[in-house]
mmCIF file of N, CA and C in Angstrom:
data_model
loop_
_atom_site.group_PDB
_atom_site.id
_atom_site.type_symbol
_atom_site.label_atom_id
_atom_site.label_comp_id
_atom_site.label_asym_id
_atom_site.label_seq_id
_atom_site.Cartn_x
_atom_site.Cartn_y
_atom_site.Cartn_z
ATOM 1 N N UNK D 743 45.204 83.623 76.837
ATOM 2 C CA UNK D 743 43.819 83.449 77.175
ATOM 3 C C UNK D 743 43.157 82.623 76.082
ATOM 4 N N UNK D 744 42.235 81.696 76.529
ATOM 5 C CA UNK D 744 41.559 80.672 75.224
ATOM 6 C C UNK D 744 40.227 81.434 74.952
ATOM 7 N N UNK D 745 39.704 80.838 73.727
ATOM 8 C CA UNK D 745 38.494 81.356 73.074
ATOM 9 C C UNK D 745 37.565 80.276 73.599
ATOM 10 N N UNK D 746 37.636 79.738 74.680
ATOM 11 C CA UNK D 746 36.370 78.576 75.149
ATOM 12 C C UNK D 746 35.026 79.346 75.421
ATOM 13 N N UNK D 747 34.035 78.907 74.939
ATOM 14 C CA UNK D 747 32.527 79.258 75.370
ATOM 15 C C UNK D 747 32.468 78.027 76.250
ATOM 16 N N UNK D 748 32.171 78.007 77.729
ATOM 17 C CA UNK D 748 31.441 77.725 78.309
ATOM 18 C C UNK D 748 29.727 77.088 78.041
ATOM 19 N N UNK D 749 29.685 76.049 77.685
ATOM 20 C CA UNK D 749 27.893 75.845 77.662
ATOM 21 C C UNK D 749 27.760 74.222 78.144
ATOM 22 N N UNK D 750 26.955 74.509 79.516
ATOM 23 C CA UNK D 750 27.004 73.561 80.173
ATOM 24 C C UNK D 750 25.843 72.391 79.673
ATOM 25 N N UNK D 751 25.183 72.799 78.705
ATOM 26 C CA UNK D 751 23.664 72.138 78.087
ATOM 27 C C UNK D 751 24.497 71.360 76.766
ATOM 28 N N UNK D 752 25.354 71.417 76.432
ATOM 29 C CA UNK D 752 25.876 71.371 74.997
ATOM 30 C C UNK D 752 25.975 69.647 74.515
ATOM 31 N N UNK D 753 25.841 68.637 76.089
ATOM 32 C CA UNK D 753 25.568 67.510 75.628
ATOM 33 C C UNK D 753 24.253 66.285 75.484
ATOM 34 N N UNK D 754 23.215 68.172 75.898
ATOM 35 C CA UNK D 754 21.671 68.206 75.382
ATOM 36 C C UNK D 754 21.614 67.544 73.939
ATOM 37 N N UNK D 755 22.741 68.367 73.100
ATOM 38 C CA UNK D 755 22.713 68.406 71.494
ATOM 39 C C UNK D 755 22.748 66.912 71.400
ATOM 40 N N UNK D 756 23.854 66.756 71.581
ATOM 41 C CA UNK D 756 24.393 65.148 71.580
ATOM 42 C C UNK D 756 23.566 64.073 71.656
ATOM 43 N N UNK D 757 22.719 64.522 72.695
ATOM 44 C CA UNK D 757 21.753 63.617 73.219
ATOM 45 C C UNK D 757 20.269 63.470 72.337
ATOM 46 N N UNK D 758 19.385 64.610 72.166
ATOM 47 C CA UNK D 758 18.977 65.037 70.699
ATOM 48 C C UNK D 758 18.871 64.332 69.357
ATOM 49 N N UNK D 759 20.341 64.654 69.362
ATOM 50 C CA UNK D 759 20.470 63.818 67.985
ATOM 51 C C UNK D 759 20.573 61.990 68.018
ATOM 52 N N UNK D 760 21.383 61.611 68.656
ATOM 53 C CA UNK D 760 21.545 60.104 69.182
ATOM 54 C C UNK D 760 19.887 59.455 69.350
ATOM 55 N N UNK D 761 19.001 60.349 70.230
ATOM 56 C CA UNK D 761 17.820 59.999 70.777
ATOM 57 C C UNK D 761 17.306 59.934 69.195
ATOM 58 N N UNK D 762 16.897 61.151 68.402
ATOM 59 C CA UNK D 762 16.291 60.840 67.752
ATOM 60 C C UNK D 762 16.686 59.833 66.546
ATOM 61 N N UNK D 763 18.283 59.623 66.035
ATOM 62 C CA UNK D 763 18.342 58.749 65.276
ATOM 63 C C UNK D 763 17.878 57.180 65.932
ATOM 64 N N UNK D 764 18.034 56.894 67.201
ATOM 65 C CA UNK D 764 17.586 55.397 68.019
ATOM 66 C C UNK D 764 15.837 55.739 67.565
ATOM 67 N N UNK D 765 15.272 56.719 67.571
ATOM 68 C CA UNK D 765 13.678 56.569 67.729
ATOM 69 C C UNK D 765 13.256 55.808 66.568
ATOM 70 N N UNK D 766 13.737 57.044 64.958
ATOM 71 C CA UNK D 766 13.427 56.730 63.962
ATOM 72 C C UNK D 766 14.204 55.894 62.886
ATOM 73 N N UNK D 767 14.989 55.261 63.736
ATOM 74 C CA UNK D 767 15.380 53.396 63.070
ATOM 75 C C UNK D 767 14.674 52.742 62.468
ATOM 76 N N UNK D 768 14.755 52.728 61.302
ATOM 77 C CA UNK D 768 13.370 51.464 60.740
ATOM 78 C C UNK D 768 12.083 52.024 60.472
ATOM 79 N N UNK D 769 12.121 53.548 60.750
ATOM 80 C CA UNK D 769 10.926 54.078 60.687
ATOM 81 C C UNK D 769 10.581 54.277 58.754
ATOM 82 N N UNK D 770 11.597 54.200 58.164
ATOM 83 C CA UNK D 770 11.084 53.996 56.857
ATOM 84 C C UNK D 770 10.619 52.757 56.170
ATOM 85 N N UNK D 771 10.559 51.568 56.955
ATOM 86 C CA UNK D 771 9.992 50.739 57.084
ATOM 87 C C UNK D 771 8.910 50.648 57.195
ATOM 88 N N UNK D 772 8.200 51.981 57.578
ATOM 89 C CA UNK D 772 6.775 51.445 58.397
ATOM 90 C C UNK D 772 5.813 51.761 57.292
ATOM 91 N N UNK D 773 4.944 51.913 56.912
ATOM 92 C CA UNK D 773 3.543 51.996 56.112
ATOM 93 C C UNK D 773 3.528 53.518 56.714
ATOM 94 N N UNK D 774 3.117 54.341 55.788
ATOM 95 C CA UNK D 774 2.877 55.962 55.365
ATOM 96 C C UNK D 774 1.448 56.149 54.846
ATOM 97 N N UNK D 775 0.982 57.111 55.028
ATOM 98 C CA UNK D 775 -0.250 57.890 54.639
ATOM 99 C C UNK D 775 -0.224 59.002 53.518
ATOM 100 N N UNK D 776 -0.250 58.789 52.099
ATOM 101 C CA UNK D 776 0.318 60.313 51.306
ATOM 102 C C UNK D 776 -1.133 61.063 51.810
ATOM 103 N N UNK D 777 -0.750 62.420 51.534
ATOM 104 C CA UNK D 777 -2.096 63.311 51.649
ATOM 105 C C UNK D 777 -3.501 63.498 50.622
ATOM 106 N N UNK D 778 -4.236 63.340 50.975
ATOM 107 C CA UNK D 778 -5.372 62.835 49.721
ATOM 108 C C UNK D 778 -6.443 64.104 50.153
ATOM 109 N N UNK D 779 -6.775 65.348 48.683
ATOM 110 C CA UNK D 779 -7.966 65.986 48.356
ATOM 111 C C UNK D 779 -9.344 65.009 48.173
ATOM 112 N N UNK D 780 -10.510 65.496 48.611
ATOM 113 C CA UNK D 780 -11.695 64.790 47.674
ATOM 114 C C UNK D 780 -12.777 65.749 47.134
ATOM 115 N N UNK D 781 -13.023 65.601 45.824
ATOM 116 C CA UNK D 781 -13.779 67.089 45.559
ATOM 117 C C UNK D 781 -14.783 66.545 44.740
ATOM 118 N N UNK D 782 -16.129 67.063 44.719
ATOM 119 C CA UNK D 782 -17.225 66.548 44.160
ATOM 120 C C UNK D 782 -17.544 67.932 42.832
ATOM 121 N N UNK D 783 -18.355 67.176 41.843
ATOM 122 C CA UNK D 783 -19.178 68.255 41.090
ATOM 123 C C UNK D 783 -20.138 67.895 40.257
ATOM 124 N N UNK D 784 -21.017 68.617 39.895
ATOM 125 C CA UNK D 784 -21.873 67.737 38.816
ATOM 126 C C UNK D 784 -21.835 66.251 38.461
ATOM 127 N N UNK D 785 -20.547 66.472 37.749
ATOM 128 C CA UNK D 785 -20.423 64.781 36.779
ATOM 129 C C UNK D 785 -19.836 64.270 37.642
ATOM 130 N N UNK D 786 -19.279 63.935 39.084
ATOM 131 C CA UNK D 786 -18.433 62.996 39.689
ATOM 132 C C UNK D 786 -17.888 63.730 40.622
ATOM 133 N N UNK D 787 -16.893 62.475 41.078
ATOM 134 C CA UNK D 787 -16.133 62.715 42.122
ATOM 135 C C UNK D 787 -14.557 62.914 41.915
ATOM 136 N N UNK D 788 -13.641 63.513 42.649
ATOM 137 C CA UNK D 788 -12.124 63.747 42.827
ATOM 138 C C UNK D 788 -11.256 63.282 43.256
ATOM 139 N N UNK D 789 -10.607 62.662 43.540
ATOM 140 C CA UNK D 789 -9.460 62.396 44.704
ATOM 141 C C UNK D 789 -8.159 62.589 44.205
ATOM 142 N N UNK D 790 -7.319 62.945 44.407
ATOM 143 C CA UNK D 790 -5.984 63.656 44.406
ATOM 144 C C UNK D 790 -5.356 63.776 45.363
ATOM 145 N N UNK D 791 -4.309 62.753 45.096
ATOM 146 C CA UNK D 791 -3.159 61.880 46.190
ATOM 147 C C UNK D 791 -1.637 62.344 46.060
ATOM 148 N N UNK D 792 -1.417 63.095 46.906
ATOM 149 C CA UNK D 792 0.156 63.594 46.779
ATOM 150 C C UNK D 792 0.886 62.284 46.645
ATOM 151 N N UNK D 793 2.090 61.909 45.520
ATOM 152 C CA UNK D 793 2.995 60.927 45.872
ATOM 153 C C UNK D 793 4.203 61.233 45.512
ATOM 154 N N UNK D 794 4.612 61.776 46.126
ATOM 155 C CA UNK D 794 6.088 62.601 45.837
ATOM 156 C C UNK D 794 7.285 61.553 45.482
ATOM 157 N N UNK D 795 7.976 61.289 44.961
ATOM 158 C CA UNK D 795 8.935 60.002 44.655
ATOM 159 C C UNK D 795 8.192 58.913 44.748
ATOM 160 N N UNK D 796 7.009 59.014 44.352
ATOM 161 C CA UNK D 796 6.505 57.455 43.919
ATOM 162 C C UNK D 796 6.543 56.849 42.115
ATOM 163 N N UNK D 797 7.132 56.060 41.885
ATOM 164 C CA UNK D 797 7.244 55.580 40.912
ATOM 165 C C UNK D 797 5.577 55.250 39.909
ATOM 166 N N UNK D 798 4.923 55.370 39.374
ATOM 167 C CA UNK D 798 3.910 55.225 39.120
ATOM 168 C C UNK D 798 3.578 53.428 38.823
ATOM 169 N N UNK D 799 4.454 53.023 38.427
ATOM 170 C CA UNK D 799 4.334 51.563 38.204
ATOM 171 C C UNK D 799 4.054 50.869 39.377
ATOM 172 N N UNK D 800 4.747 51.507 40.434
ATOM 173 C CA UNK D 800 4.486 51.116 42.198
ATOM 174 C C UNK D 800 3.048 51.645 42.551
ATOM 175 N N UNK D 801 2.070 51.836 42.027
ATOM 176 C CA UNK D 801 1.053 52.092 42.584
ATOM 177 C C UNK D 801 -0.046 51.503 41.801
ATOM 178 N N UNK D 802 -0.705 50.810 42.407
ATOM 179 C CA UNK D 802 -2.100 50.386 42.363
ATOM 180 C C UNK D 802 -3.182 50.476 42.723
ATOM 181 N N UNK D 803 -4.059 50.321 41.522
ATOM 182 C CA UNK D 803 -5.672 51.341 42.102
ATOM 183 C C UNK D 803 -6.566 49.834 41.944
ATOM 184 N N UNK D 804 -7.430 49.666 42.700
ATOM 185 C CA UNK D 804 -8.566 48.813 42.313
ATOM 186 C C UNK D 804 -9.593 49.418 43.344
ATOM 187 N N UNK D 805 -10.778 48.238 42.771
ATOM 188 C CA UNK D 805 -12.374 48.562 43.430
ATOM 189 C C UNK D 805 -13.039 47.343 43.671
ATOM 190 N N UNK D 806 -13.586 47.303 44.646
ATOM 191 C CA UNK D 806 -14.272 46.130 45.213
ATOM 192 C C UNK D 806 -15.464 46.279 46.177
ATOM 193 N N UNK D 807 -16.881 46.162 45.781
ATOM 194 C CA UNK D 807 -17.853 46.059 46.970
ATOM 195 C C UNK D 807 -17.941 47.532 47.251
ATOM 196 N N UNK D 808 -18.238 48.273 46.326
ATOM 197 C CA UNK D 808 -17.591 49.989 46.801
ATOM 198 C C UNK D 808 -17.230 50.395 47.380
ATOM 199 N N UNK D 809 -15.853 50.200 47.092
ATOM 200 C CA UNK D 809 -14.595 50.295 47.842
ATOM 201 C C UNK D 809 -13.351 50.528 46.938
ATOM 202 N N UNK D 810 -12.918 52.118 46.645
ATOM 203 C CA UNK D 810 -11.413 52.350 45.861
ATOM 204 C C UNK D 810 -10.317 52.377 47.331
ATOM 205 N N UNK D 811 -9.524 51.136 46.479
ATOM 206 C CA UNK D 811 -7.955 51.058 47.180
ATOM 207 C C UNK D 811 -7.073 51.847 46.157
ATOM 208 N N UNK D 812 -6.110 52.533 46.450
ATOM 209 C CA UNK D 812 -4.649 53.172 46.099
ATOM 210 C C UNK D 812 -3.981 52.795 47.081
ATOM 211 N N UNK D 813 -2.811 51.665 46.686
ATOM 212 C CA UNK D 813 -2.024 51.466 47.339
ATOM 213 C C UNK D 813 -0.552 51.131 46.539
ATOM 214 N N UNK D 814 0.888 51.256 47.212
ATOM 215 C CA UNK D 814 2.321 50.956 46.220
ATOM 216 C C UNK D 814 2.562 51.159 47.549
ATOM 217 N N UNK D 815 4.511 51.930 46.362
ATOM 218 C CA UNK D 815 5.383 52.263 47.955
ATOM 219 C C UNK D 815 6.120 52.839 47.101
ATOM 220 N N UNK D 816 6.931 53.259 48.136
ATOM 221 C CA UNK D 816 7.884 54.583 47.675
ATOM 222 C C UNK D 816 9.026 54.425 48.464
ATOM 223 N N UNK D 817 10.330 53.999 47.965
ATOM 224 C CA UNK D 817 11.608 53.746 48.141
ATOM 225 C C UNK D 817 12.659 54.046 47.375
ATOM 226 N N UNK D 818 13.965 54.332 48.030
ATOM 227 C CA UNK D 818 14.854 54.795 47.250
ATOM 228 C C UNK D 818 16.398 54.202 48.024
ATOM 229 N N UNK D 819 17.301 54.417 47.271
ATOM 230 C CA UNK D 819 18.969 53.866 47.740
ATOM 231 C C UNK D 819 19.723 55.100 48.283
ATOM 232 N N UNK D 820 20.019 54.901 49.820
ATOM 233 C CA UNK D 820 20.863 55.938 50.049
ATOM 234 C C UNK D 820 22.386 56.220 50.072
ATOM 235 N N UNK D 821 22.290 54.867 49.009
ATOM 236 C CA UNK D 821 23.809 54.325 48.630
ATOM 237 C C UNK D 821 25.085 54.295 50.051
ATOM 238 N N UNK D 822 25.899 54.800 49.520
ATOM 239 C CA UNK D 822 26.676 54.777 50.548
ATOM 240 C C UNK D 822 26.621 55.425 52.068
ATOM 241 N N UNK D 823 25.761 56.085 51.961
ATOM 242 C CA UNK D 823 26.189 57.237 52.685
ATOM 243 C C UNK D 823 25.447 57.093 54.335
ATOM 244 N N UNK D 824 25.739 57.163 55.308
ATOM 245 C CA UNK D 824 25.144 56.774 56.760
ATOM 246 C C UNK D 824 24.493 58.123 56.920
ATOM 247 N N UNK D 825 22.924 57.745 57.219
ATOM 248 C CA UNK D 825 21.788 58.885 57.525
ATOM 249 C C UNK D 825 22.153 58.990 59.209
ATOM 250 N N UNK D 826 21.860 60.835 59.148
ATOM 251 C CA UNK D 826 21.769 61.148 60.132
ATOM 252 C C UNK D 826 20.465 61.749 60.580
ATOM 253 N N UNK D 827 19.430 61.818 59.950
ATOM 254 C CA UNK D 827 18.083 62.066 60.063
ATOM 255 C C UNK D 827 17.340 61.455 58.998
ATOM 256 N N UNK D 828 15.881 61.472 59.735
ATOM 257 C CA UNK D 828 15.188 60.640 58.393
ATOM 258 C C UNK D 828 14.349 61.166 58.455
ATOM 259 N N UNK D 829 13.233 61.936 58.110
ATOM 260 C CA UNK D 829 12.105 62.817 58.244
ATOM 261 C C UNK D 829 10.848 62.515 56.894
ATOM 262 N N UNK D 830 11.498 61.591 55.898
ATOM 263 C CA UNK D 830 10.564 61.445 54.644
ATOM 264 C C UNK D 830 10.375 60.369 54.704
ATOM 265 N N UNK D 831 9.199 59.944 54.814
ATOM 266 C CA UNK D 831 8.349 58.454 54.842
ATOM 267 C C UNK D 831 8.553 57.496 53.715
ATOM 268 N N UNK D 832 9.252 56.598 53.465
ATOM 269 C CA UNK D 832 9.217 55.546 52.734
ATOM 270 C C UNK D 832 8.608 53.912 53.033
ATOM 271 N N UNK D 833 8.343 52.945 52.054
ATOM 272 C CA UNK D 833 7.738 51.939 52.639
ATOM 273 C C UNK D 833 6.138 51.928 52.032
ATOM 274 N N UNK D 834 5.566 51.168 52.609
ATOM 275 C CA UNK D 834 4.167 50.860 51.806
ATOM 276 C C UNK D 834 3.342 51.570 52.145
ATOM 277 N N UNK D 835 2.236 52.140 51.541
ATOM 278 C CA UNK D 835 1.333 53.149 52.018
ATOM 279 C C UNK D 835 -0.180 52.451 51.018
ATOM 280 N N UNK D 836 -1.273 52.617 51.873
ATOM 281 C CA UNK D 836 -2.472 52.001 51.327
ATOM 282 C C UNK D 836 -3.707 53.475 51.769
ATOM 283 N N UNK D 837 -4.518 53.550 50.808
ATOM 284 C CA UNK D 837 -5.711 54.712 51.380
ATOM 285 C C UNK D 837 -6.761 53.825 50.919
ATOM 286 N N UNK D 838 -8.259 54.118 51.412
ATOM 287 C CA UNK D 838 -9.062 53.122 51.088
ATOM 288 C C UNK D 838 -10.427 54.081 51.175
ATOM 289 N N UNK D 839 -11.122 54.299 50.111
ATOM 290 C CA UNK D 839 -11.707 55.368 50.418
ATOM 291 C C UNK D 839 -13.419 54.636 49.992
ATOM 292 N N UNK D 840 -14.653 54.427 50.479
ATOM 293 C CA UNK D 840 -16.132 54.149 50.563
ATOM 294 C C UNK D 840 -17.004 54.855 48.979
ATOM 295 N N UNK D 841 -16.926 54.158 48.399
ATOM 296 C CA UNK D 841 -17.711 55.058 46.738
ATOM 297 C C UNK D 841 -18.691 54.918 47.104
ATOM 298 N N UNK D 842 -19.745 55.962 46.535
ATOM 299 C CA UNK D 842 -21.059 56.482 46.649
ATOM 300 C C UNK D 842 -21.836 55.341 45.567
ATOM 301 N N UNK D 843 -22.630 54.793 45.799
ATOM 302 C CA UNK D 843 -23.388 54.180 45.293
ATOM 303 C C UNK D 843 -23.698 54.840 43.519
ATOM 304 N N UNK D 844 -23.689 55.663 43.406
ATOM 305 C CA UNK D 844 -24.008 56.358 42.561
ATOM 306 C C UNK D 844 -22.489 56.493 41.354
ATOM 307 N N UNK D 845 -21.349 56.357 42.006
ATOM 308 C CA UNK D 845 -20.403 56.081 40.907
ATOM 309 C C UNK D 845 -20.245 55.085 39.769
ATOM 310 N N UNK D 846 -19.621 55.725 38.924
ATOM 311 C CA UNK D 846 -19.351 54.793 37.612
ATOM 312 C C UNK D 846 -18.211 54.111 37.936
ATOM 313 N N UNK D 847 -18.354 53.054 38.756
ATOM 314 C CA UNK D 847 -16.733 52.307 38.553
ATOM 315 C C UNK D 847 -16.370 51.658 36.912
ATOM 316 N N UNK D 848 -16.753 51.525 36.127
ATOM 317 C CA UNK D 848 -16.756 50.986 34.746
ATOM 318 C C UNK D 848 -15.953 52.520 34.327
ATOM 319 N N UNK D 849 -16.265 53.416 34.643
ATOM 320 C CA UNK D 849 -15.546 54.585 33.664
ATOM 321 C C UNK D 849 -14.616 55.447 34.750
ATOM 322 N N UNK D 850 -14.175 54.959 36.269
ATOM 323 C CA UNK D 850 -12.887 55.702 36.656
ATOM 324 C C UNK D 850 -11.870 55.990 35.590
ATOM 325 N N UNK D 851 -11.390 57.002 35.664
ATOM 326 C CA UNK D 851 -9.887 57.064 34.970
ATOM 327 C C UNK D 851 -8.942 57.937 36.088
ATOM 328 N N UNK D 852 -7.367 57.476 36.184
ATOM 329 C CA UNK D 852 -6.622 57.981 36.602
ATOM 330 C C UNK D 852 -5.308 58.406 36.096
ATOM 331 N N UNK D 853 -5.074 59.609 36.381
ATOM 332 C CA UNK D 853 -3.501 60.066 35.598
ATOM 333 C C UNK D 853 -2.684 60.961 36.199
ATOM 334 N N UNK D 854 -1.357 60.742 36.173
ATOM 335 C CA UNK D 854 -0.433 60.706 37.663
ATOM 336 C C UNK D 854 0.472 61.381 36.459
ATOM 337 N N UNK D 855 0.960 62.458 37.186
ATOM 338 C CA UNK D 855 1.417 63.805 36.281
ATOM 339 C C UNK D 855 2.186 64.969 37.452
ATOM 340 N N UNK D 856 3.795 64.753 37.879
ATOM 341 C CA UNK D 856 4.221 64.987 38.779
ATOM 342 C C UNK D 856 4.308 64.806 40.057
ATOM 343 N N UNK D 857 4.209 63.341 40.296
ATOM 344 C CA UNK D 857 4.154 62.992 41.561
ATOM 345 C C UNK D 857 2.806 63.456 42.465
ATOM 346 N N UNK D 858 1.821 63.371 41.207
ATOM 347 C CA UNK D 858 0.077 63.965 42.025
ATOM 348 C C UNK D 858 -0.626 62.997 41.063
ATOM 349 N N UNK D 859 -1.728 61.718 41.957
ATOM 350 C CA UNK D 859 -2.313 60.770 41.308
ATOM 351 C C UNK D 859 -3.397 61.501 41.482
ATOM 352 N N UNK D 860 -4.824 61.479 39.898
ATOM 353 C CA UNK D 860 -5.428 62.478 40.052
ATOM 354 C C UNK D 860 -6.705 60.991 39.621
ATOM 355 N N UNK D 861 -7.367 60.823 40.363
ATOM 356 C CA UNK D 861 -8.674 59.475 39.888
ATOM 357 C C UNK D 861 -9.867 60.854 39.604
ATOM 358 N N UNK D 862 -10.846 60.361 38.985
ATOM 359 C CA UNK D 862 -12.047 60.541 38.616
ATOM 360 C C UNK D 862 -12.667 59.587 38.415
ATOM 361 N N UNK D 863 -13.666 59.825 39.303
ATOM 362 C CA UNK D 863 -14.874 58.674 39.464
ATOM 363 C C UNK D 863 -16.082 59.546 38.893
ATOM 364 N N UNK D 864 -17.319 59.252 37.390
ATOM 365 C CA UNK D 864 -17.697 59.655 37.136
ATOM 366 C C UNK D 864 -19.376 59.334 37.737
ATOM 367 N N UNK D 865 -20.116 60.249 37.958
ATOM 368 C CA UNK D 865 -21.142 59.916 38.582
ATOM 369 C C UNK D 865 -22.395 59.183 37.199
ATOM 370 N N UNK D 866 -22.857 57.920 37.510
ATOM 371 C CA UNK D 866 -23.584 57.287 36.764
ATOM 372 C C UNK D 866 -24.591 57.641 36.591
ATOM 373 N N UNK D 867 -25.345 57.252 35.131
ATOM 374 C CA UNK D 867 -26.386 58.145 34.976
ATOM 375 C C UNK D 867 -27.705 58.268 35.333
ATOM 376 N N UNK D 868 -27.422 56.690 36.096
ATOM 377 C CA UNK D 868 -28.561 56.645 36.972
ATOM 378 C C UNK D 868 -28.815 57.750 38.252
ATOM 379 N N UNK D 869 -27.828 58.500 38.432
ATOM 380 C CA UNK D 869 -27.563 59.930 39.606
ATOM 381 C C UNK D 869 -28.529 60.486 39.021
ATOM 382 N N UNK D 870 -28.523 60.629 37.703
ATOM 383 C CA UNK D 870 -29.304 62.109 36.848
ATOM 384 C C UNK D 870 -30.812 62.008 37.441
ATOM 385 N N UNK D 871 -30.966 63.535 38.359
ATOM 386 C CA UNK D 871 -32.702 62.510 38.354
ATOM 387 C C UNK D 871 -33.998 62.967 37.164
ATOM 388 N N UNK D 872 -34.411 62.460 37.261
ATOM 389 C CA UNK D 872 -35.671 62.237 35.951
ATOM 390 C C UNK D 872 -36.864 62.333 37.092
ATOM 391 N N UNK D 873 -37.666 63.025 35.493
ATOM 392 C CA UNK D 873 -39.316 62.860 36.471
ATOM 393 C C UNK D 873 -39.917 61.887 36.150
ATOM 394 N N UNK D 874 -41.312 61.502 37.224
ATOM 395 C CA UNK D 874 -41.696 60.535 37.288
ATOM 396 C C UNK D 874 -43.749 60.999 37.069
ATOM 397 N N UNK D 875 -43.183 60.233 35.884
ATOM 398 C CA UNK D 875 -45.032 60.220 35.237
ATOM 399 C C UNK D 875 -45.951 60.041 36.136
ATOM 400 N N UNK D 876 -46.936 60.887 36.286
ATOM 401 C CA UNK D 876 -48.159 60.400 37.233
ATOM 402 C C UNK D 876 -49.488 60.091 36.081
ATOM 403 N N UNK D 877 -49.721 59.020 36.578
ATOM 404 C CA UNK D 877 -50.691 58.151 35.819
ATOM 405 C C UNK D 877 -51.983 58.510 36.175
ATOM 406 N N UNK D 878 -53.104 58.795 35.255
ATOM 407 C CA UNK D 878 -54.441 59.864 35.564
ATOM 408 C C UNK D 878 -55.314 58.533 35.209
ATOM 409 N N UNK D 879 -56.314 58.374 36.426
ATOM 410 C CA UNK D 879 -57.701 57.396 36.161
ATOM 411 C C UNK D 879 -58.587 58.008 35.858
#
């Protein structure tokens, strides 16, 4: 007598896997989104950008027209070896985030400390509000 299981679905699997390696072909190719916090307080603003295997030299911050870009990429060699799934986003990734009128772009600082880019945008001191003299006739 043989030890055969019977399972008539079993070239579901087959199919599954084939399907999804044809889908996500090239999909590390494509431009990615890392996940980005934004947190405000008194003196400024936050943003804190997951970049998990991003090289820090691969990433670039600028400002324009108030407007902070963070953008690089994040790639790696899978040397020899033929993928059978791909589920981690590689390739170029850009975020583009609207500054408040009220930021210090002259005094951003950013510092990237485990694969987490951490900007501070400090609020200018023109934010601070002041009172305003009323003039007596």
């Amino acid at each position: 007598m043989s030890a055969f299981t019977y399972t008539p679905y079993a070239w579901l699997d087959d199919f599954r896997r084939d399907f999804n390696r044809f889908v996500n072909a090239g999909a590390e190719q494509q431009s990615w989104s890392p996940a980005v916090d934004l947190a405000e307080d008194e003196g400024g603003y936050f943003i804190t950008v997951d970049l998990p295997g991003v090289n820090p030299d691969d990433v670039e911050i600028t400002t324009h027209s108030q407007q902070l870009t963070v953008k690089g990429k994040r790639d790696w060699d899978d040397g020899e070896r033929t993928s059978l799934s791909k589920e981690r986003w590689r390739g170029d990734f850009v975020r583009r985030f609207t500054l408040p009128k009220i930021a210090d772009v002259d005094r951003i600082e950013a510092k990237y400390n485990n694969g987490v880019l951490a900007i501070h945008l400090p609020k200018s001191k023109d934010a601070e509000p002041r009172r305003i003299a009323i003039n007596v006739h």
